[in-house]
Coordinates of C-alpha atoms and ligand atoms in Angstrom, one line a residue:
Chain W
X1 CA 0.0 0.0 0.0
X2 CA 1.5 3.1 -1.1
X3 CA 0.1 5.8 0.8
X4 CA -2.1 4.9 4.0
X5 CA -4.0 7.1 5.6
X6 CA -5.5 6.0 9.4
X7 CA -8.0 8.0 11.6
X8 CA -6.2 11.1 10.5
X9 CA -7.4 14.4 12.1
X10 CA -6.7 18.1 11.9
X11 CA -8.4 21.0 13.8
X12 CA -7.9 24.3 12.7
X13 CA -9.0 27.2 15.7
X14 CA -11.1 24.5 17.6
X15 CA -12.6 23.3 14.2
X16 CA -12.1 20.0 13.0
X17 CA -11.3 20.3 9.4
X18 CA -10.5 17.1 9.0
X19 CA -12.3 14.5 11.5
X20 CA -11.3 10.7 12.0
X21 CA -10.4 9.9 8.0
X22 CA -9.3 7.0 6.7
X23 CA -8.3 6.0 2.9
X24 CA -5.7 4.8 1.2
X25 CA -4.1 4.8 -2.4
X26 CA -2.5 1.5 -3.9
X27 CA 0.9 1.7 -5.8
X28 CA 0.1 3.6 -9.6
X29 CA -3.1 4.3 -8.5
X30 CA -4.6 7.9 -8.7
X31 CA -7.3 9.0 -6.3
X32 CA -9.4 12.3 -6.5
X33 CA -10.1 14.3 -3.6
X34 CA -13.4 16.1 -4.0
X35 CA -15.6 18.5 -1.9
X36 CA -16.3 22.2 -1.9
X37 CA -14.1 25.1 -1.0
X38 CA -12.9 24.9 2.8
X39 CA -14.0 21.3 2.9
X40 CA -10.3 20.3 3.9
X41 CA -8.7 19.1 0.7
X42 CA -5.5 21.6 0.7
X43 CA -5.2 20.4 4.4
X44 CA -5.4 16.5 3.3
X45 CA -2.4 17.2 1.0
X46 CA 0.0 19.4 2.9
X47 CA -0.7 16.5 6.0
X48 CA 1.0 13.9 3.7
X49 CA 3.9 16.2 2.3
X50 CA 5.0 17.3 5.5
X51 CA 3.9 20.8 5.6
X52 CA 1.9 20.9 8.6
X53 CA 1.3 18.7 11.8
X54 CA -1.6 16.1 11.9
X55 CA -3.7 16.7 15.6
X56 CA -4.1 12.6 15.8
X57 CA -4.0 9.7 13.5
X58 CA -1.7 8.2 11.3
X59 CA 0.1 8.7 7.6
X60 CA 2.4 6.2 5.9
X61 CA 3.9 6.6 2.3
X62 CA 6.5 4.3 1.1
X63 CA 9.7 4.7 0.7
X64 CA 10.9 7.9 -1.5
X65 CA 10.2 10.9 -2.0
X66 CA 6.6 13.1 -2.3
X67 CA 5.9 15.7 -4.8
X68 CA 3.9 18.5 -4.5
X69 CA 2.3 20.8 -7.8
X70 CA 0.8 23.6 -6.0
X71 CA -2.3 25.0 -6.9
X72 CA -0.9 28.4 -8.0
X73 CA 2.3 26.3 -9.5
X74 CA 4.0 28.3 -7.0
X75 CA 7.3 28.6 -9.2
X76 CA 10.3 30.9 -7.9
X77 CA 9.6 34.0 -9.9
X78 CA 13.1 35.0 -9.5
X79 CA 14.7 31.5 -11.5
X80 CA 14.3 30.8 -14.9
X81 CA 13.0 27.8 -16.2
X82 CA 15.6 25.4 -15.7
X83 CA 16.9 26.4 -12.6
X84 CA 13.5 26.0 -11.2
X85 CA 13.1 22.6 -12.1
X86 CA 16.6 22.0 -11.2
X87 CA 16.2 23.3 -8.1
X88 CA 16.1 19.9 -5.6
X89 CA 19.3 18.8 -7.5
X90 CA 20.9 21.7 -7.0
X91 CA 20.2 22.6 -3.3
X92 CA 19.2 19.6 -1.6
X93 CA 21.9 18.8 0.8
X94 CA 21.4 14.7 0.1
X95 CA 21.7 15.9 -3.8
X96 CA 23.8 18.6 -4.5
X97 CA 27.3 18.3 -6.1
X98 CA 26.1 14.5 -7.1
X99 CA 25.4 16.4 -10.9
X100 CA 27.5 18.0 -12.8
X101 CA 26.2 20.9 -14.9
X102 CA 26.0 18.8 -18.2
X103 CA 23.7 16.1 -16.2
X104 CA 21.3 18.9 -14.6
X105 CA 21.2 20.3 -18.5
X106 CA 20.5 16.8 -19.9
X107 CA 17.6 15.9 -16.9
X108 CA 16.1 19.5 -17.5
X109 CA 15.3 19.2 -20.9
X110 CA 14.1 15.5 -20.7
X111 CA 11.7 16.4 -17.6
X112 CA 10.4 19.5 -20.2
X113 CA 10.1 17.1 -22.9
X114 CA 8.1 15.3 -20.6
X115 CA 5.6 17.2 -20.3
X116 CA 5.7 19.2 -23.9
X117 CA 8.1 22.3 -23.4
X118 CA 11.0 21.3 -24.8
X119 CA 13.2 24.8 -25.4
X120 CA 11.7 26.9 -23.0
X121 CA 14.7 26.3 -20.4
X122 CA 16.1 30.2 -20.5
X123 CA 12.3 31.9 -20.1
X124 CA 11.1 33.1 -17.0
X125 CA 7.7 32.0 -15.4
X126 CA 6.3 35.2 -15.4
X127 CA 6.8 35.0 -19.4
X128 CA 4.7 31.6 -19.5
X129 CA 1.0 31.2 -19.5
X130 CA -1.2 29.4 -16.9
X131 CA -1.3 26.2 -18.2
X132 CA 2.6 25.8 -19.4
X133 CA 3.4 27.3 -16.1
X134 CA 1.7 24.4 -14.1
X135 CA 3.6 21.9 -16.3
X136 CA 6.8 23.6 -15.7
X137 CA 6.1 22.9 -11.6
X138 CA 5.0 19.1 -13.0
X139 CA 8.2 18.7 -13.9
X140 CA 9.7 20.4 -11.3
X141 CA 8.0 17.9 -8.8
X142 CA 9.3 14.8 -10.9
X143 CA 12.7 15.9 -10.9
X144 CA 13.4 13.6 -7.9
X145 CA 11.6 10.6 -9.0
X146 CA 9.1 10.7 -6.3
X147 CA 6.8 7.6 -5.7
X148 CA 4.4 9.8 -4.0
X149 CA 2.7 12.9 -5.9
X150 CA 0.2 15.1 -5.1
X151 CA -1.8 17.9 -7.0
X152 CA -3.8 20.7 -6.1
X153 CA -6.0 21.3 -8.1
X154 CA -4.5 21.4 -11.4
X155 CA -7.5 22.5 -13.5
X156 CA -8.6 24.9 -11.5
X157 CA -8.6 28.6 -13.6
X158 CA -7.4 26.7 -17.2
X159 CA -9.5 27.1 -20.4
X160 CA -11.0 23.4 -21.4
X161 CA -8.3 23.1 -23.7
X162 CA -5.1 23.5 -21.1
X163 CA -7.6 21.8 -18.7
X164 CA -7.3 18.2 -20.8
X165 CA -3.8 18.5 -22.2
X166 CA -3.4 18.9 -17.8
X167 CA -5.2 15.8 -17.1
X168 CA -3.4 14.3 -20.0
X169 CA 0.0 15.3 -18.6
X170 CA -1.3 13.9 -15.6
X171 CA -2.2 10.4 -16.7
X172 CA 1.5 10.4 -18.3
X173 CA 3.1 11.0 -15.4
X174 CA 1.6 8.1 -14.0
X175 CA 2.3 6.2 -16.4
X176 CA 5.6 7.3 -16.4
X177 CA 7.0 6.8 -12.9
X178 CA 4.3 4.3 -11.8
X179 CA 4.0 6.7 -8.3
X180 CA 0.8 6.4 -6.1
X181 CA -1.4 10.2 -6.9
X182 CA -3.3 12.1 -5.6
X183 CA -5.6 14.4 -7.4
X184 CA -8.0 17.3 -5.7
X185 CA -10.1 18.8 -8.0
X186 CA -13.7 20.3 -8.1
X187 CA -13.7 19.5 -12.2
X188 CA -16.0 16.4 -13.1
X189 CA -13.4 15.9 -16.4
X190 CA -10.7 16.0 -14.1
X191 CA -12.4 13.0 -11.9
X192 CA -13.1 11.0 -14.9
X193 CA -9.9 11.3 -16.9
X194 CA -7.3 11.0 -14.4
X195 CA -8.6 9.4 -11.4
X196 CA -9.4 5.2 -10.4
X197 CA -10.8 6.3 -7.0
X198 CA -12.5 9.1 -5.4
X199 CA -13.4 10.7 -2.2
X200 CA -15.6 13.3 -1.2
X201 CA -15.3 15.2 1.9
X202 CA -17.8 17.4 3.8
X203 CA -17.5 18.3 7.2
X204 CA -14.4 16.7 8.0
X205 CA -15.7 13.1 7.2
X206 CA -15.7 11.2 4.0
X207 CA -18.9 10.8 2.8
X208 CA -18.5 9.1 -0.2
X209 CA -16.1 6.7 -1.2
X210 CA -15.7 4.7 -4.9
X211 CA -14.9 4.8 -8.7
X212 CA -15.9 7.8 -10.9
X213 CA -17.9 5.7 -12.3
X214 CA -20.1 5.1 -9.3
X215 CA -20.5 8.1 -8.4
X216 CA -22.1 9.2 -11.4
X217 CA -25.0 6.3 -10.8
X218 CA -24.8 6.6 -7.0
X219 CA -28.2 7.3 -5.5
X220 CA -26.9 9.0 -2.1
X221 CA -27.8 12.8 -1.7
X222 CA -24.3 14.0 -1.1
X223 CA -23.0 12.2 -4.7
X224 CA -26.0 13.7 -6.5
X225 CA -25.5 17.0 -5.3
X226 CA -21.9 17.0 -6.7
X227 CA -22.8 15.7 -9.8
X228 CA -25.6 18.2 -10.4
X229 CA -23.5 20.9 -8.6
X230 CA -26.8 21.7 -7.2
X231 CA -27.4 24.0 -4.0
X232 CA -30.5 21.6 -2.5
X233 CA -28.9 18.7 -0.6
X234 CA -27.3 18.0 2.5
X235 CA -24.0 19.8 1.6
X236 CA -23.9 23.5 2.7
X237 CA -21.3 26.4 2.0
X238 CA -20.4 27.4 5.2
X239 CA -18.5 30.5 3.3
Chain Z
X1 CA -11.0 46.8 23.1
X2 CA -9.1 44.6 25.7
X3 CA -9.0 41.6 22.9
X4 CA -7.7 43.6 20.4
X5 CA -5.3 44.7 23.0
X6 CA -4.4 41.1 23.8
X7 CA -4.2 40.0 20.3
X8 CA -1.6 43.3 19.3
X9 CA 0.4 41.4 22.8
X10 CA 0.5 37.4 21.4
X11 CA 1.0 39.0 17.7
X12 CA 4.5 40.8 19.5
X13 CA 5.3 38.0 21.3
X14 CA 5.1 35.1 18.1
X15 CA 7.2 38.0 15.8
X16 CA 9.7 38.3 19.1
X17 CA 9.7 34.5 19.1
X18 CA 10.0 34.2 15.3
X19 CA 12.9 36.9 15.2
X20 CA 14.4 34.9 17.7
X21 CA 14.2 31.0 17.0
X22 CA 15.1 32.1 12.8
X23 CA 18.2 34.0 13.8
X24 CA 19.6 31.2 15.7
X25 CA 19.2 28.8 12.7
X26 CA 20.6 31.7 10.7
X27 CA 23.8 31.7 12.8
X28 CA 23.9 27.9 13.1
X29 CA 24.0 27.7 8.9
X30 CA 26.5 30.6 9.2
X31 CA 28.6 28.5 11.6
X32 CA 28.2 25.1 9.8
X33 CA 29.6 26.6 6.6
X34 CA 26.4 25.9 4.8
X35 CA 26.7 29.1 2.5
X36 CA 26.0 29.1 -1.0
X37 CA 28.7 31.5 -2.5
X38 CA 27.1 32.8 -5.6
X39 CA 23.8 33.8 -4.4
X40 CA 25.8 35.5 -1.2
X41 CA 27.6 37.6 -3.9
X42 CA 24.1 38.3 -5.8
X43 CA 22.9 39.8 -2.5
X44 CA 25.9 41.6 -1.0
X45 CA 25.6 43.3 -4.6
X46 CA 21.9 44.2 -3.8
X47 CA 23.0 45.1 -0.5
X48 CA 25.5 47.5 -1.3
X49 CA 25.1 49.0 -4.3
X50 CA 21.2 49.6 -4.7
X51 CA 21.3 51.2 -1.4
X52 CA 25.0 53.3 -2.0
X53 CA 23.2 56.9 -3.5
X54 CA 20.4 57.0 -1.2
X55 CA 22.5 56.0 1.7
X56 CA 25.4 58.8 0.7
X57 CA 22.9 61.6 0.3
X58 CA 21.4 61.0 4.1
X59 CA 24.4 60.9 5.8
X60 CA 26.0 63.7 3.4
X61 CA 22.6 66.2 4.0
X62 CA 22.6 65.1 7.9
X63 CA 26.3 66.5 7.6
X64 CA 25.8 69.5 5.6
X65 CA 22.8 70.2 8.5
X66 CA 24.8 69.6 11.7
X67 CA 27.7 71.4 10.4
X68 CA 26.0 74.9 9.0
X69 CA 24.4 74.5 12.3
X70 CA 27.5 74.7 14.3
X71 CA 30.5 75.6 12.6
X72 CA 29.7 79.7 12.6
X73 CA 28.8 79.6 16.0
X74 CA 32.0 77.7 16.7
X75 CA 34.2 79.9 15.3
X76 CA 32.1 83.2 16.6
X77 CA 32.7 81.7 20.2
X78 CA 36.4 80.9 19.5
X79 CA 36.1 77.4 18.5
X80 CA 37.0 77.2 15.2
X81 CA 39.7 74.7 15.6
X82 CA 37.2 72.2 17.1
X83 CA 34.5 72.3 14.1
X84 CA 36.2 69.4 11.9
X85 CA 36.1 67.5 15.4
X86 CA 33.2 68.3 16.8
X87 CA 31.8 66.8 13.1
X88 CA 33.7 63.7 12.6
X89 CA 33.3 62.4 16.2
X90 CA 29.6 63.3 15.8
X91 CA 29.8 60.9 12.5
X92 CA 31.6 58.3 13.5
X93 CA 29.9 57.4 16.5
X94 CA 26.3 58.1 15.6
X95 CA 25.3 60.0 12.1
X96 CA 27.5 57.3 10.2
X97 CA 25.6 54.3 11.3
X98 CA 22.6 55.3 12.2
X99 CA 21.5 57.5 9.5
X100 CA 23.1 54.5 6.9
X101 CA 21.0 52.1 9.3
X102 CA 17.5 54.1 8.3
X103 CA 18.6 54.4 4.6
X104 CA 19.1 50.4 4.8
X105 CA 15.8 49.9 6.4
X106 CA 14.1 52.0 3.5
X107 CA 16.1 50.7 0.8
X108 CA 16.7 46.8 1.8
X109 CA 14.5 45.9 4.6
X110 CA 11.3 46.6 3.4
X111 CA 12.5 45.1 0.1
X112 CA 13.5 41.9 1.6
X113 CA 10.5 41.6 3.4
X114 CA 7.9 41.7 0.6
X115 CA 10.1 39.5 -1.8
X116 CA 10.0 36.8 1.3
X117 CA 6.0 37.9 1.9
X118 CA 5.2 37.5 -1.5
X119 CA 7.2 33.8 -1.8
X120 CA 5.2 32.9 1.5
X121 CA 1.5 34.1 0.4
X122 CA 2.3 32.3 -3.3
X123 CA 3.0 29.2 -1.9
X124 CA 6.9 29.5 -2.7
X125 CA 8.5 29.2 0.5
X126 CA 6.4 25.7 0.7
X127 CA 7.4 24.5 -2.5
X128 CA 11.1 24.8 -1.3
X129 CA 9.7 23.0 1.7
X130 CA 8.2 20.2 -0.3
X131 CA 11.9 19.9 -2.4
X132 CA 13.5 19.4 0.8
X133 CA 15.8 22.3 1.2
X134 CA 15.4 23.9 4.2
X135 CA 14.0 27.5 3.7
X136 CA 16.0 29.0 6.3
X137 CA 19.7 27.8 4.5
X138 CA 18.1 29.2 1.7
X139 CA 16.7 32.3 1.9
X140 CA 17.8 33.7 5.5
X141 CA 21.4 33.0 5.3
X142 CA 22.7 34.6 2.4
X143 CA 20.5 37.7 3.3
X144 CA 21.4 37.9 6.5
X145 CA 25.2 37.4 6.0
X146 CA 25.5 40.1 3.1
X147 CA 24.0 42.5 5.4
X148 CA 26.4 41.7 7.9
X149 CA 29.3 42.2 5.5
X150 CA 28.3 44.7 3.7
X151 CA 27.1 47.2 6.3
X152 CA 30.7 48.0 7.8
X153 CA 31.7 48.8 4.3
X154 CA 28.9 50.9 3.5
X155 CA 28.9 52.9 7.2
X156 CA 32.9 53.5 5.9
X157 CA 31.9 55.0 2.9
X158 CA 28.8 57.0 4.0
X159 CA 30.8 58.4 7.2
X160 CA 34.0 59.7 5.1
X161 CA 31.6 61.1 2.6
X162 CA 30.0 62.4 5.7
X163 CA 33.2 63.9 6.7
X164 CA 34.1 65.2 3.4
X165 CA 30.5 67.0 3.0
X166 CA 31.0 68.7 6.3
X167 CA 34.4 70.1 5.2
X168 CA 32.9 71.7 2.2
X169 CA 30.3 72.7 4.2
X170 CA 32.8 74.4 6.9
X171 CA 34.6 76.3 4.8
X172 CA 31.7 77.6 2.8
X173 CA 30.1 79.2 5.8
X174 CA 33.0 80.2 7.3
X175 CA 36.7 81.6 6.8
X176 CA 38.1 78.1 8.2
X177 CA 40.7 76.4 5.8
X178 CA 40.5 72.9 4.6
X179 CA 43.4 72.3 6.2
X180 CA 42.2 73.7 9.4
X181 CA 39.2 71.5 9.4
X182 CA 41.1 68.3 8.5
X183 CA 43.6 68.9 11.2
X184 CA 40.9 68.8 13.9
X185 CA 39.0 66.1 12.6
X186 CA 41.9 64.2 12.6
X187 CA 41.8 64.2 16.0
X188 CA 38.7 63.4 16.4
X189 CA 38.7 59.8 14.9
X190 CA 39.3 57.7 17.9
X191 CA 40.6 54.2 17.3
X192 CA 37.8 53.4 20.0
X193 CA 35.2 55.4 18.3
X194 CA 35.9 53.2 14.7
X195 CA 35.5 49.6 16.1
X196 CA 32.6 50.6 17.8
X197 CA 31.2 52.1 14.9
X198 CA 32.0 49.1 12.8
X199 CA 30.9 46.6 15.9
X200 CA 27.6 48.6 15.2
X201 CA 27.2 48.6 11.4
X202 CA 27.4 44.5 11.8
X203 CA 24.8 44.3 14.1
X204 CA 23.0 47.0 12.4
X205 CA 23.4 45.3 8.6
X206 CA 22.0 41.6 10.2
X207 CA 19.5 43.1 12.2
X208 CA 18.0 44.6 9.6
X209 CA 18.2 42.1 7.2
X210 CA 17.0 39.1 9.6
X211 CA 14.0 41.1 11.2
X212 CA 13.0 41.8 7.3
X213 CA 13.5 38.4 6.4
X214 CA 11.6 37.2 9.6
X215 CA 8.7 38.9 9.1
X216 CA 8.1 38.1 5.5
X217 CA 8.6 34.5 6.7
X218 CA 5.4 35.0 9.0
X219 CA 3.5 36.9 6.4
X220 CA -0.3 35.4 5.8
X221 CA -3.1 36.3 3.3
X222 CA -2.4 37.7 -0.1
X223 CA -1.8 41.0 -1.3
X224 CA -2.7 42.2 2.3
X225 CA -0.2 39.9 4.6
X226 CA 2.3 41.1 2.2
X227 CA 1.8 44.6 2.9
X228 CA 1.3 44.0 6.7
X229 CA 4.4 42.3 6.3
X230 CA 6.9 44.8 5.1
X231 CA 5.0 47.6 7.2
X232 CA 5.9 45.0 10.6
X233 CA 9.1 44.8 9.3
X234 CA 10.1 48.3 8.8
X235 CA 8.9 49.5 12.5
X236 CA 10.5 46.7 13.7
X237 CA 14.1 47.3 12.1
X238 CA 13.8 51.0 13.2
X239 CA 13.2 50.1 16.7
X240 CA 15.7 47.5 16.9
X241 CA 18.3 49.8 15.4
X242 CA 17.7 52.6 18.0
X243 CA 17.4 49.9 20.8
X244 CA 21.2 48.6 19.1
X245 CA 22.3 52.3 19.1
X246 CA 21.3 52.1 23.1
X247 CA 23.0 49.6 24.1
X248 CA 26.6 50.4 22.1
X249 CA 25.9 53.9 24.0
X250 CA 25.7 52.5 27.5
X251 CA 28.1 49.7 26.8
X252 CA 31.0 52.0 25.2
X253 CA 30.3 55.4 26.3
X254 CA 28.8 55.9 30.0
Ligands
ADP1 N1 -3.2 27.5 8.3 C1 -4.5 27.6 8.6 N2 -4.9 28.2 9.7 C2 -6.2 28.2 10.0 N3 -7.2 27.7 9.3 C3 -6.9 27.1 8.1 C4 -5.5 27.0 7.7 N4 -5.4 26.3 6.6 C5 -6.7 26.0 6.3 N5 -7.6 26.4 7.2 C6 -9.1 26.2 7.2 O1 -9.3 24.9 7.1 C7 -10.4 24.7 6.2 C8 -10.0 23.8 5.0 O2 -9.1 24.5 4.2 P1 -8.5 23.8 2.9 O3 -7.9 22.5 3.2 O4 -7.6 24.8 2.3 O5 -9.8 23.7 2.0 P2 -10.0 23.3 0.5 O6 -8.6 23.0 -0.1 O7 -10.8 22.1 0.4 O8 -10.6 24.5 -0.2 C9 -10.9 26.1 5.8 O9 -12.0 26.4 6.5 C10 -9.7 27.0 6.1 O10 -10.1 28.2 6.5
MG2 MG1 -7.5 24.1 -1.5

């Protein structure tokens, strides 16, 4: 089991954002994490990468390392293209000095062929669009190799058209390194392109738990809500 | 009234703490070695140079004020072989750092502190996180060190320029020579009154830059946190710097 997650909870000012959940993703699987705004899926992702404490429960990856794409690609403005995706090779203390100039050149431009930017290694990301800027942090995140990676919603604010080559990159990768995903989204072309699995929180609990597939013919209030992005059903915006 | 009161108290106490527990890991990167060379040279050059003009021209007009204040009255009363002391003690031991200390804050801190803001609020700071470099290595130490080197250097420049601008000025508004001035303000730089100006500049320069730093690590909220940010970190920095100045005062001088 590549990424296990057991009775995890996180409270946020005496809220708990996330209460009691439990899921877990199988090697080269991919699983969506669905819900509304606020409804904890952020707070599901930073748990597993590290970059805040869990209040009780339980997280176990295997073995190597976890990726990140942020949901604002969250590139360093002030490094060009290949230094950015560079970056963990270059300053990593485990990494640094194992690669010499000519290797970090040669793993650069295969990570951008990767995922179809081939050339763009001297531009800065302030000189990229949306969409080729949240590739650029894809192949940022895969520089390591990672055998965990996660993505924040990677559709959201991209035209249709970036929005499937995304899910498209998104299936390669997969395919590519064979790591265990997860993907949070609010985009039903998302769900169905790139994920296996799905879960759907509300209120810090997981109330529904399956294939895309599933979903779309489950008869529970909180599925068909989602589906129909409707505002009658048991789900409320709290804000 | 008395929430917001408490809330202003734990907000000082978390940047205090912050300030605090960053600088330490600062100093323990600085120790280790752990310094990456060329981006320590990209900021000493941001350091020094961007903030070289406005930095002259403070300490130069503060000079040109203090000394068309004084120097006719010095030489009315009979003083006019104390002028180009009076000055250059007056410089080295305060107008030189302190008035280099607010140009810094102006010119470096506050930019520091929204560049670090703004990789915080975009997510930045935890992509770096995510990569597994430590932040701190990263971002602090470099910044911090080049303020610390270049600072001393900078107080140099701005206090001889300082010195210079208050001879022109002496002998403009009065009959005293050059040579008259220099002769006195000779004697007025103290061997004592230079290391303690350039034990200052050094704790001035990473001051500065670590408060600035600090607080754009803490920064929250978008657009907003940013600007909260860089306002926190310019009151800060100028309280710190006339807290420093105290201390060197009581410490050297009483
Ligand atoms: N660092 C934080 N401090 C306080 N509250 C937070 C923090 N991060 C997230 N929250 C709160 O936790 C809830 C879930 O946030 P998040 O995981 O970002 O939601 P989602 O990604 O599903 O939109 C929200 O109500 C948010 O306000
Ligand atoms: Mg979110």
């Amino acid at each position: 089991m590549s990424i296990k997650v057991r009775n995890l909870t996180k409270i946020f000012d005496e809220i708990k954002v996330l209460d009691d959940i439990s899921f877990d993703v199988a090697d080269g699987e991919t699983l969506a994490v669905v819900g509304f705004s606020g409804s904890g899926k952020s707070t599901v992702l930073k748990l597993i990468c590290g970059l805040i404490e869990k209040d009780a429960g339980e997280i176990i990856t295997s073995e190597g390392d976890i990726a990140m794409v942020f949901q604002y690609s969250a590139l360093f403005d002030s490094l060009n293209v290949a230094d950015n995706i560079s970056f963990a090779l270059r300053e990593r203390r485990d990494l640094r000095n194992k690669y010499s100039e000519e290797d970090l050149k040669e793993i650069v431009s295969q990570k951008l062929e990767l995922v179809g930017l081939g050339g763009i290694e001297r531009k800065f990301p302030s000189e990229l669009s949306g969409g080729m800027q949240k590739r650029v942090s894809f192949a940022r995140a895969i520089v390591t190799e990672p055998k965990t990676i996660l993505y924040d919603e990677p559709t959201a604010g991209l035209d249709p058209i970036s929005s499937t080559l995304i899910e498209d990159y998104i299936v390669r990768l997969q395919q590519e390194t064979n790591a265990s995903s997860i993907v949070v989204t609010h985009q039903m072309s998302t769900i169905t392109r790139t994920a296996n699995r799905l879960i759907m929180l509300y209120n810090g609990k997981i109330v529904f738990e399956g294939t895309p597939e599933e979903m779309l013919r489950a008869d529970t209030p909180y599925t068909k809500q989602f589906v129909t992005a409707s505002l009658e059903g048991p789900m409320h915006m709290v804000s | 009234m008395f929430r917001a009161f408490g809330n202003q108290f734990t907000d000082f106490v978390t940047t205090l703490g912050a300030i605090i527990e960053n600088g330490f890991i600062t100093l323990k990167y600085i120790i280790m070695g752990q310094i990456e060379r060329k981006e320590l040279m990209d900021q000493c050059v941001r350091f020094g140079i961007s903030s070289l003009p406005i930095t002259l021209s403070i300490v130069g007009m503060t000079s040109i004020i203090v000394t068309s204040q004084v120097a006719s009255e010095m030489v009315k009363q009979g003083g006019g072989n104390f002028v180009g002391l009076l000055v250059s003690i007056l410089i080295v031991r305060e107008v030189g750092a302190v008035m280099s200390g607010f140009a810094i804050i102006s010119m470096i801190g506050s930019s520091l502190a929204s560049e670090i803001a703004t990789m915080r609020v975009t997510e930045q700071i935890d992509a770096i996180q995510v990569l597994k470099v430590n932040p701190i290595r990263y971002l602090f130490v470099p910044r911090v060190l080049s303020g610390i080197i270049m600072m001393p250097l900078l107080v140099i420049i701005a206090s001889a320029f300082g010195v210079i601008t208050g001879a022109v000025t002496t002998t403009l508004t009065t009959e005293l020579t050059y040579k008259a001035y220099f002769d006195s303000a000779w004697i007025g730089i103290y061997m004592k009154d230079l290391s303690v100006c350039l034990l200052k500049s050094v704790a001035f320069g990473g001051t500065i830059a670590l408060i600035s730093c600090s607080c754009g690590y803490q920064a929250s909220g978008g657009a907003k946190g940013v600007g909260l940010a860089t306002n926190k970190a310019v009151v800060w920095s100028l309280v710190a710097i006339v807290i420093w100045d105290l201390i060197f005062s009581i410490t050297f001088f009483f």
